[in-house]
XYZ file of C-alpha atoms in Angstrom:
513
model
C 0.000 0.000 0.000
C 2.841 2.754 1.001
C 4.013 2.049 -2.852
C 0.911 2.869 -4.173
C 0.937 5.995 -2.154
C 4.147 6.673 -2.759
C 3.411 6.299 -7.282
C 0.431 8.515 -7.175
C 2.510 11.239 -5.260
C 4.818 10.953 -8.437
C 1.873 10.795 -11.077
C 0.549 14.464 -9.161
C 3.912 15.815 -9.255
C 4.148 15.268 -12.673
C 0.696 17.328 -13.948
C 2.024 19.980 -12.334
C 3.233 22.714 -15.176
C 6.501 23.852 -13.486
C 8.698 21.552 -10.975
C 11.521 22.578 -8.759
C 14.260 20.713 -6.929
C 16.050 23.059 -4.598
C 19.902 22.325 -3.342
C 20.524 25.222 -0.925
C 19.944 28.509 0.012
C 20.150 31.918 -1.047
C 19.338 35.907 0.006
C 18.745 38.539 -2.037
C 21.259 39.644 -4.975
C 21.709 41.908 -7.247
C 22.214 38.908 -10.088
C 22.346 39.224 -14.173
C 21.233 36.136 -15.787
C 22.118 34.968 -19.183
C 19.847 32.163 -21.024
C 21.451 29.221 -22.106
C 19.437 27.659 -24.616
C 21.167 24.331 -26.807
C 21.112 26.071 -29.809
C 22.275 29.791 -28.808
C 23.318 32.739 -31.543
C 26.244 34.721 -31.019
C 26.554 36.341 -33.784
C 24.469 39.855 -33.066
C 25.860 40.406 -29.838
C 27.850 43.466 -28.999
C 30.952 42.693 -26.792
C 31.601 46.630 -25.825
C 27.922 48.516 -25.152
C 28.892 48.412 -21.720
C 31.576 50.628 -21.545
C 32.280 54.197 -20.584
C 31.960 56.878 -22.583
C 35.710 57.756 -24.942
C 35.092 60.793 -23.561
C 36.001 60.230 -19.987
C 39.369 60.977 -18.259
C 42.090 58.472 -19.477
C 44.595 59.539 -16.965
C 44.160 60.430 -13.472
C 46.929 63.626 -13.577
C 46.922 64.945 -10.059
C 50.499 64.045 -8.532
C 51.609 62.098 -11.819
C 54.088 64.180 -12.351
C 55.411 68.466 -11.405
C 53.997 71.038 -13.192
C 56.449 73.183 -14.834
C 57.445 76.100 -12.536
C 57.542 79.873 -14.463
C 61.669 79.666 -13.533
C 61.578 76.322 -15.499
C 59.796 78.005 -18.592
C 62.038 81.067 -19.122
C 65.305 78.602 -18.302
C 63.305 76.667 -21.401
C 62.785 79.408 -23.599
C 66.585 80.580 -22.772
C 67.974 77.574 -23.676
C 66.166 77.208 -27.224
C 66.747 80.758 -28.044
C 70.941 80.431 -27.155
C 70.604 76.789 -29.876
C 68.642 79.578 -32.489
C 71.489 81.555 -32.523
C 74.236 79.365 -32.298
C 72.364 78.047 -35.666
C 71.670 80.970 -37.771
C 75.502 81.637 -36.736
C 76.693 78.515 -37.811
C 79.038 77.904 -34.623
C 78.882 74.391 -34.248
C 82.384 72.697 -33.164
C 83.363 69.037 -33.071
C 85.747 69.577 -30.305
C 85.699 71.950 -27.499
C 89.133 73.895 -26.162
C 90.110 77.278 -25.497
C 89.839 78.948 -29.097
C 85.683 77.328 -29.343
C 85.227 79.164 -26.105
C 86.700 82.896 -27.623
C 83.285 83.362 -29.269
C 79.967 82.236 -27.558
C 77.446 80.772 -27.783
C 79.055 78.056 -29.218
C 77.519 74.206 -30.044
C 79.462 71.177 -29.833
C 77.558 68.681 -32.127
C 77.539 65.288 -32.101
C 75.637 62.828 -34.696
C 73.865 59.505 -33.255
C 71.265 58.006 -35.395
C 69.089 60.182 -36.941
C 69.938 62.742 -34.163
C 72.181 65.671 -33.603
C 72.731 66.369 -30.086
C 74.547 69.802 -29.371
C 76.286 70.896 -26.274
C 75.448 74.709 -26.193
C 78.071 76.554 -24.214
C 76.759 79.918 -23.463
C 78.818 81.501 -20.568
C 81.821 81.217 -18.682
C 83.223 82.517 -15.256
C 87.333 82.311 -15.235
C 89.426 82.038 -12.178
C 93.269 81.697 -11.999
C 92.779 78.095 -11.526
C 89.799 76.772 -13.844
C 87.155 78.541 -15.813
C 83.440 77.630 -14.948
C 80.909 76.454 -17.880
C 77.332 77.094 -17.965
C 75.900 74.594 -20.767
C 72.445 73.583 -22.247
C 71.357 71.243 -24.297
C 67.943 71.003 -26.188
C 66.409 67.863 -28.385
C 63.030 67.267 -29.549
C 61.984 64.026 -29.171
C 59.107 61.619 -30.315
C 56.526 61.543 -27.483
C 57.296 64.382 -25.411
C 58.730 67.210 -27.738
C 61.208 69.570 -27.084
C 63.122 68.661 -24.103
C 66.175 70.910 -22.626
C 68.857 69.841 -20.087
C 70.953 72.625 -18.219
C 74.489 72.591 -16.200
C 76.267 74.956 -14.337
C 79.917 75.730 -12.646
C 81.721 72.731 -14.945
C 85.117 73.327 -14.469
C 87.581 73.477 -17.539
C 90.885 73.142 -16.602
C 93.538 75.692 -17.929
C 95.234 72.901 -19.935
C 92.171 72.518 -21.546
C 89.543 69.528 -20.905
C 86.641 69.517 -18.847
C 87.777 67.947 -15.258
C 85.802 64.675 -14.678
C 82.918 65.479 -17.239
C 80.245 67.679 -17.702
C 76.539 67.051 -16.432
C 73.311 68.538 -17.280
C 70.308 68.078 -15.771
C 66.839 67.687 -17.223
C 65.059 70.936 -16.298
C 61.223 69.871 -14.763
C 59.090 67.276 -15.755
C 58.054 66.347 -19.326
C 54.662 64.494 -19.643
C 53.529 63.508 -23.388
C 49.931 64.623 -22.265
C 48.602 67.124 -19.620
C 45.463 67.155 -17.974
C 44.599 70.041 -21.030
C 46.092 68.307 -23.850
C 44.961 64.544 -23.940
C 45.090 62.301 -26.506
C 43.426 59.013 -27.772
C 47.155 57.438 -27.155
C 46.554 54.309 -24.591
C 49.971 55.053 -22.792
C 52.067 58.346 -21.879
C 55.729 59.092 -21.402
C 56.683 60.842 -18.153
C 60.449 62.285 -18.167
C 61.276 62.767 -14.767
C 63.386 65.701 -13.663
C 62.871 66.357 -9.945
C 65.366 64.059 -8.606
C 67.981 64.852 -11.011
C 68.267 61.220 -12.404
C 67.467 62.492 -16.244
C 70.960 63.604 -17.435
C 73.222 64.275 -19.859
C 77.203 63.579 -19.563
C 79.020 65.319 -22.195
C 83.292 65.885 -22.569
C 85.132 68.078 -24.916
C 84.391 65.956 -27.903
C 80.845 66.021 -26.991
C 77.778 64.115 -26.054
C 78.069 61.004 -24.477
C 75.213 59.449 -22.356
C 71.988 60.054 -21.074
C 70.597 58.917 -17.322
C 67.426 58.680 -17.861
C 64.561 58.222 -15.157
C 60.900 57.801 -16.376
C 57.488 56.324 -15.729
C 55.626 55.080 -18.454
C 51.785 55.279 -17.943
C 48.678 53.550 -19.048
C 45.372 54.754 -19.821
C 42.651 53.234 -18.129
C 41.117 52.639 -20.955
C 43.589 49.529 -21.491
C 44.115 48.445 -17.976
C 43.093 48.582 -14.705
C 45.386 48.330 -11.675
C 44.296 46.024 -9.287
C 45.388 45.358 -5.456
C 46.558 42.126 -3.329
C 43.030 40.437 -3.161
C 42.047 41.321 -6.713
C 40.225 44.345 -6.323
C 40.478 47.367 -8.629
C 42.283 49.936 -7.566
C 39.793 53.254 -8.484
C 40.863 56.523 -9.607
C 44.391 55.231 -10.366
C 46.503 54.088 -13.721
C 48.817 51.434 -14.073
C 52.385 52.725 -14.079
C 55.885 51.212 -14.728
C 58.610 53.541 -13.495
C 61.722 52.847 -14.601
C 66.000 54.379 -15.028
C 68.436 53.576 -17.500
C 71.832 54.460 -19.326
C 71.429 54.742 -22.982
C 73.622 56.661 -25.883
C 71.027 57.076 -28.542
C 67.500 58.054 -27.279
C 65.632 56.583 -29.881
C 67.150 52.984 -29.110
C 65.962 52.556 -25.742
C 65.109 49.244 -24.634
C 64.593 48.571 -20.432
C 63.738 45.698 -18.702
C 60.913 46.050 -16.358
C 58.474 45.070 -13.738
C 54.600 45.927 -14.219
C 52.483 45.814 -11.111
C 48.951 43.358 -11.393
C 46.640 44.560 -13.316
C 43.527 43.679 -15.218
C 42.309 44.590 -19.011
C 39.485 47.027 -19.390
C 36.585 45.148 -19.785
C 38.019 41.517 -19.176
C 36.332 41.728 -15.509
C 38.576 39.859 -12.825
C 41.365 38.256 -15.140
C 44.132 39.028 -13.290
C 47.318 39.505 -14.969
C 50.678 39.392 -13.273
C 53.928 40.389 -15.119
C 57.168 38.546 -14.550
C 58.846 40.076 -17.647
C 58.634 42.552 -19.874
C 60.892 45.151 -21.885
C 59.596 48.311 -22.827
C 60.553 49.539 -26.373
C 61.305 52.833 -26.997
C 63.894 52.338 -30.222
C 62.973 53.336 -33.766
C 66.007 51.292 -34.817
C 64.968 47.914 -33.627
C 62.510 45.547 -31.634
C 63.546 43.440 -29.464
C 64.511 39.796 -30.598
C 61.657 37.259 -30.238
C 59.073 39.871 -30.312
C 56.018 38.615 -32.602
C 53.243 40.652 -33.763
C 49.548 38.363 -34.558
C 48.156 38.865 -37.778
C 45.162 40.946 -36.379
C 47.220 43.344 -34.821
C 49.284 43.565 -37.500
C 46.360 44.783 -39.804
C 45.588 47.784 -37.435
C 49.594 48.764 -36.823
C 50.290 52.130 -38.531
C 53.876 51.166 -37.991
C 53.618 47.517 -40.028
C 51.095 48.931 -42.594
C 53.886 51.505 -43.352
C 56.405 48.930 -43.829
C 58.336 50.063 -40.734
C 57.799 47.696 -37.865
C 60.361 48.647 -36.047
C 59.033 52.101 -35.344
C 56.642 49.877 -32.716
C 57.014 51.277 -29.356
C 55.102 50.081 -26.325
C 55.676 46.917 -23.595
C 56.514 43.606 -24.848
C 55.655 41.019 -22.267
C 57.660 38.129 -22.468
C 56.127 36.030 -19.556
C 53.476 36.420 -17.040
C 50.894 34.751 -14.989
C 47.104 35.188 -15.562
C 44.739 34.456 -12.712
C 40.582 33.267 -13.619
C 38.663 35.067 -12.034
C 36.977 33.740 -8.884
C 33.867 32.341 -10.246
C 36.417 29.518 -11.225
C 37.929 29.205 -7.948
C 38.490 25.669 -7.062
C 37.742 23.519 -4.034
C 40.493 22.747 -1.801
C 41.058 21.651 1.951
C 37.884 22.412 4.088
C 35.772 25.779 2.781
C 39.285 26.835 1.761
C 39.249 27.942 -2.173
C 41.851 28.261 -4.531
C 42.292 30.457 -7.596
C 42.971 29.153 -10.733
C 46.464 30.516 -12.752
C 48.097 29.933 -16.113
C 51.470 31.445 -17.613
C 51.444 32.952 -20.747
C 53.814 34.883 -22.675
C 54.534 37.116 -25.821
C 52.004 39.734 -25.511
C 52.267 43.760 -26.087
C 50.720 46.724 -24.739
C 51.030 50.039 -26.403
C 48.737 53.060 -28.247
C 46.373 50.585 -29.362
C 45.487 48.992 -26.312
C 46.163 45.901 -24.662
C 46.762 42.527 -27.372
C 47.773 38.936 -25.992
C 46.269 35.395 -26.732
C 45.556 32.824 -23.133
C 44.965 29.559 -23.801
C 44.988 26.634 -21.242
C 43.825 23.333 -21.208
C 42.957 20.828 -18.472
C 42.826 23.936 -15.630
C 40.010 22.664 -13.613
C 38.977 19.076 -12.956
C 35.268 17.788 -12.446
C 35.794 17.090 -8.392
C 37.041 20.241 -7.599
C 34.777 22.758 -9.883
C 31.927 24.663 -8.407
C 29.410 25.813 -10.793
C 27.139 26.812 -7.446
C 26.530 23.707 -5.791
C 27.273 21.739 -9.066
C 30.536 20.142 -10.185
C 32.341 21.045 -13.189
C 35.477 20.977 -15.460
C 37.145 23.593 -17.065
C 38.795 20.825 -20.217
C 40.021 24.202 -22.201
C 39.958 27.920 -22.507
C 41.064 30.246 -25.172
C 40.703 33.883 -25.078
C 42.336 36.444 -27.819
C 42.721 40.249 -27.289
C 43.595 42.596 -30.439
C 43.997 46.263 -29.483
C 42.033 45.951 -26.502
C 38.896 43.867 -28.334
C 37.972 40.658 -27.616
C 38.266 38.626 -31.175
C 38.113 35.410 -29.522
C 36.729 34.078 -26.082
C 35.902 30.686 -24.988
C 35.394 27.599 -22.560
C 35.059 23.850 -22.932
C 33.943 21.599 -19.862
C 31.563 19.485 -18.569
C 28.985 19.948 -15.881
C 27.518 17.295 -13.253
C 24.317 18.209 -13.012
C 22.977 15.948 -9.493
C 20.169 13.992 -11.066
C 22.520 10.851 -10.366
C 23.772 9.879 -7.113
C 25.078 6.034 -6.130
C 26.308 5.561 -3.246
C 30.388 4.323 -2.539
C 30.822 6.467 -6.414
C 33.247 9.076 -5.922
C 33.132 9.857 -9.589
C 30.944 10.735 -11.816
C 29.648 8.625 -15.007
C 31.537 10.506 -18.156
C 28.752 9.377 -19.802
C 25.691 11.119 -18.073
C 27.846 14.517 -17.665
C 26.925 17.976 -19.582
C 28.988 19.399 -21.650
C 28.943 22.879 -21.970
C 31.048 25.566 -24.575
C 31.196 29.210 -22.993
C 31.496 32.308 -24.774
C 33.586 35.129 -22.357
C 32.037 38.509 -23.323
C 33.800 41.852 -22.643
C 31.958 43.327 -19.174
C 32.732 40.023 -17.148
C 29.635 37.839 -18.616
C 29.705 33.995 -19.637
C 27.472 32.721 -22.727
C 27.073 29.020 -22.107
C 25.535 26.458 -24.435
C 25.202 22.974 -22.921
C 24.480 19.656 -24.456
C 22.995 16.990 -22.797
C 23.462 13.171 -22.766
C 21.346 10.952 -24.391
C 20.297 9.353 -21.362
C 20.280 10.013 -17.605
C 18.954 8.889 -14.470
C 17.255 10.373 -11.937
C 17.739 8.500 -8.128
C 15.101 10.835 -6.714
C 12.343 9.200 -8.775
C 13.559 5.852 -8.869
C 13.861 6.413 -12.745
C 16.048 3.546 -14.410
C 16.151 5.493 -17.740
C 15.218 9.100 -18.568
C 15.403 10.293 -22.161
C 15.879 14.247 -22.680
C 14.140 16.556 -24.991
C 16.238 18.993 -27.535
C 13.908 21.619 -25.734
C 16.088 21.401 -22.581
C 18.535 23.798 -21.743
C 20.493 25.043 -18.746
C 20.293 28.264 -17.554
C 23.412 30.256 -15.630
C 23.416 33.484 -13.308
C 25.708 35.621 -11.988
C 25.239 36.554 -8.320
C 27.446 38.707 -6.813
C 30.625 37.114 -8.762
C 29.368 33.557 -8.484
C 28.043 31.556 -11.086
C 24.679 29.942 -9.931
C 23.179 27.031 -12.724
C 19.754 25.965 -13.320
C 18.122 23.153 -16.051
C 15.108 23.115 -17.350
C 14.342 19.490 -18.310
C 11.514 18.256 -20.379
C 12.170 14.608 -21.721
C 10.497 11.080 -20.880
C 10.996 8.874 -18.206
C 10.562 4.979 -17.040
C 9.829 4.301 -13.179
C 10.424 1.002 -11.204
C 9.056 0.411 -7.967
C 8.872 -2.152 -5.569
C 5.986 -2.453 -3.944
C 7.296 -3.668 -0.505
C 9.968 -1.699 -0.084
C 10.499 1.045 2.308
C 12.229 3.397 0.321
C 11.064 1.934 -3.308
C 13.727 0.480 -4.043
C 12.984 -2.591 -7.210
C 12.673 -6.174 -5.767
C 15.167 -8.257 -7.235
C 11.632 -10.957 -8.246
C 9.688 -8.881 -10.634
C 6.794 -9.700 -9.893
C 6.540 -7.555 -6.388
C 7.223 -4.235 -8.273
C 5.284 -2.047 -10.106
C 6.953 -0.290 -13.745
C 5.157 2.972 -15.050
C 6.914 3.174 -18.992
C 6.941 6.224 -20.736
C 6.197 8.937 -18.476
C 6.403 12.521 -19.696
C 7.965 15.860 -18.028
C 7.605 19.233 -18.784
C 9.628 22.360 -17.080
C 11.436 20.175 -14.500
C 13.565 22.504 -12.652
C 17.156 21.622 -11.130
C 18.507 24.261 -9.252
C 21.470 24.773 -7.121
C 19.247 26.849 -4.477
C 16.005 27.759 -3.346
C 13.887 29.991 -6.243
């Protein structure tokens, strides 16, 4: 008799319309849900409507770097005014003694590259010992213009030669962009000149060196830094501050450090530089550098034949972090994120460009798709100038219809599989295919056959993925009729089979509606 009971319970749960099997608990969220039907188009979706407006600040200026003081202008506009005369005068030397210092100003030139650097001599204080130089020099360079260098009180012996070198220091700061003149560039130079680390060495033939010190900046509009737990850091740009010796300034290659950060619109990938060389030469690019094919098409530099002109941050290795809605399970409630290394990706003017690919990151007994298991078998994600040309996931979900007990693993067989689509903004497009056949413990249902109309839906809840299915399909019951829990009699004839029974809008969800 309790059999009996127990199949007409399942025949009246059955004409009901709509069906739900909760697995937990949940309080209110602000959630964004994203259907998941079998058969899902991509192909008029629009990976960027959610963000800002091009016309928003790029740079956050305030502190980045010293305005220039009125002393610092008119030492500016003295300097380039003593390198107009020297030129309309013609009095450029190659060497400096005492017959180049009879007439001044005077400009000791010296050719590097496609640049003349001249030491402008403008002054000089004699004692019976030494004379004292005052010197200048002015150069316009690619990002940041005009730049000018002053030095004062170099002693020049009465032999002749300048006694241990000259120096000149870079007067101010040089930023490519102020908070009045921004451009649509996706990084900025910042010559530093506060702590007199930007110099110039010089002798009596000439230039010699620069010391340079510098920070090289990135718009916000490329990437986002980010602090120890992940979190963006607002109201702040990435920055990569860096010194260096070089002879030729436009051959400057430095080795550098870049703090985490994550791409604009690639919510909570966390990206974690181990090494990269920023590439300032117009001569060169470093060796080993490779450009993809879709960059490629939008570089001014490679459509114009001149690929070496590239300048911007050439990462040779790194370590990217999922975000957490991929965390893993590990010992007790403790989580784990998951990481990958990558390598051989470039930030400059055009935004952020890099390919991550990973397979095998996640297994099924230690994914949490809510309360579900999963597998993350593959991932493959391609950025070109800071646009998403290529984003997806391959797994397989566990979806607890199916539960024997002394099985600690599931039935490859009866699993989900699922292919994601990553969309800028931080949302997940999944389309899911089901098995052929499944059972379902709960019902005592040997074989269940599933409808193409099923599909599985997934939300995101305050950074956590949260699944539901919605099952329609077929389904045969056994039941024995003098068991307790309705379990099948091993003799047929004390159980009771119902063949053939149809769902419709059976809900699985991982917690409470």
């Amino acid at each position: 008799m309790n059999a009996l009971i127990r199949i007409l319970i399942i025949l009246l749960f059955f004409i009901k319309p709509l069906c739900a099997i909760s697995l937990g608990d949940v309080t209110e969220h602000v959630e964004k849900s994203y259907a998941v039907q079998q058969k899902k188009s991509f192909s008029n979706l629009d990976p960027f409507s959610h963000l800002a407006d091009e016309t928003e600040s790029s740079y956050f200026m305030e502190g980045l770097y010293e305005p220039v003081s009125v002393d610092d202008e008119l030492l500016r506009a003295k300097i380039d005014a003593t390198y107009e005369e020297v030129a309309a005068n013609n009095r450029f030397v190659k060497f400096l003694d005492s017959n180049a210092l009879i007439e001044l100003p005077v400009g000791i030139k010296t050719s590097i590259g496609s640049l003349d650097y001249v030491i402008l001599i403008d002054s000089v204080v004699s004692t019976p010992e030494y004379s004292l130089l005052y010197a200048s020099m002015s150069f316009e360079t690619p990002k940041t213009g005009r730049i000018h260098f002053r030095g004062e009180g170099i002693r020049f012996s009465k032999k002749g030669g300048i006694e241990g070198g000259g120096t000149l220091f870079l007067v101010g700061d040089y930023p490519s962009q102020t908070e009045e003149n921004q451009s649509k560039d996706k990084t900025q130079l910042i010559i530093r000149g506060k702590n007199n680390k930007t110099f110039v060495e010089f002798d009596c033939n000439g230039f010699k060196q620069f010391g340079l010190e510098a920070s090289l900046v990135f718009s916000n509009k490329t990437i986002l830094p980010e602090d120890q737990t992940g979190k963006i850091l607002e109201n702040q740009n990435v920055s990569v501050d860096f010194t260096t010796s070089v002879s030729d300034w436009n051959d400057i290659l430095v080795e550098v450090g870049i703090d985490p950060f994550q791409v604009k619109g690639l919510d909570g990938v966390s990206f974690s530089i181990t090494n990269a060389v920023i590439d300032l030469s117009d001569t060169r690019n470093l060796p080993g550098v490779s450009f993809p094919a879709e960059y490629i098409a939008q570089s001014p530099f490679h459509q114009s034949g001149n690929p070496n002109l590239w300048r911007g941050v050439f990462i040779q290795s790194l370590t990217i972090a999922l975000p957490h809605q991929f965390d893993t399970k590990s010992e007790g409630n403790a989580t784990e994120r998951v990481r990958l290394t990558g390598q051989n990706m470039l930030i400059d003017d055009l935004g952020f460009t890099g390919i991550i690919s990973g397979e095998n990151l996640i297994p099924l007994e230690k994914g949490k798709l809510g309360n579900w298991n999963f597998s993350l078998d593959m991932i493959s994600v391609k950025l070109v100038a800071n646009e998403l040309t290529e984003g997806g996931l391959k797994g397989k979900i566990d979806i607890p219809l199916k539960e024997k007990e002394g099985s600690g693993t599931a039935d490859e067989n009866k699993l989900f599989a699922y292919s994601a689509m990553m969309k800028m903004g931080g949302e997940y497009l999944f389309n899911v295919s089901s098995p052929e056949e499944i059972s379902f413990d709960l019902f005592k249902a040997g074989k269940v056959t599933l409808l193409p109309s099923s599909y599985v839906e997934v939300k995101s809840i305050d950074g956590k993925f949260l699944p539901s299915a919605n099952l329609n399909g077929k389904m045969d019951i056994m039941l024995g009729l003098n068991s307790e829990n309705g379990d099948a009699d091993s003799n047929a004839k004390k159980n009771i089979s119902l063949e053939g029974i149809t769902f419709q809008d059976l809900k699985i969800q991982s917690v409470k509606p």
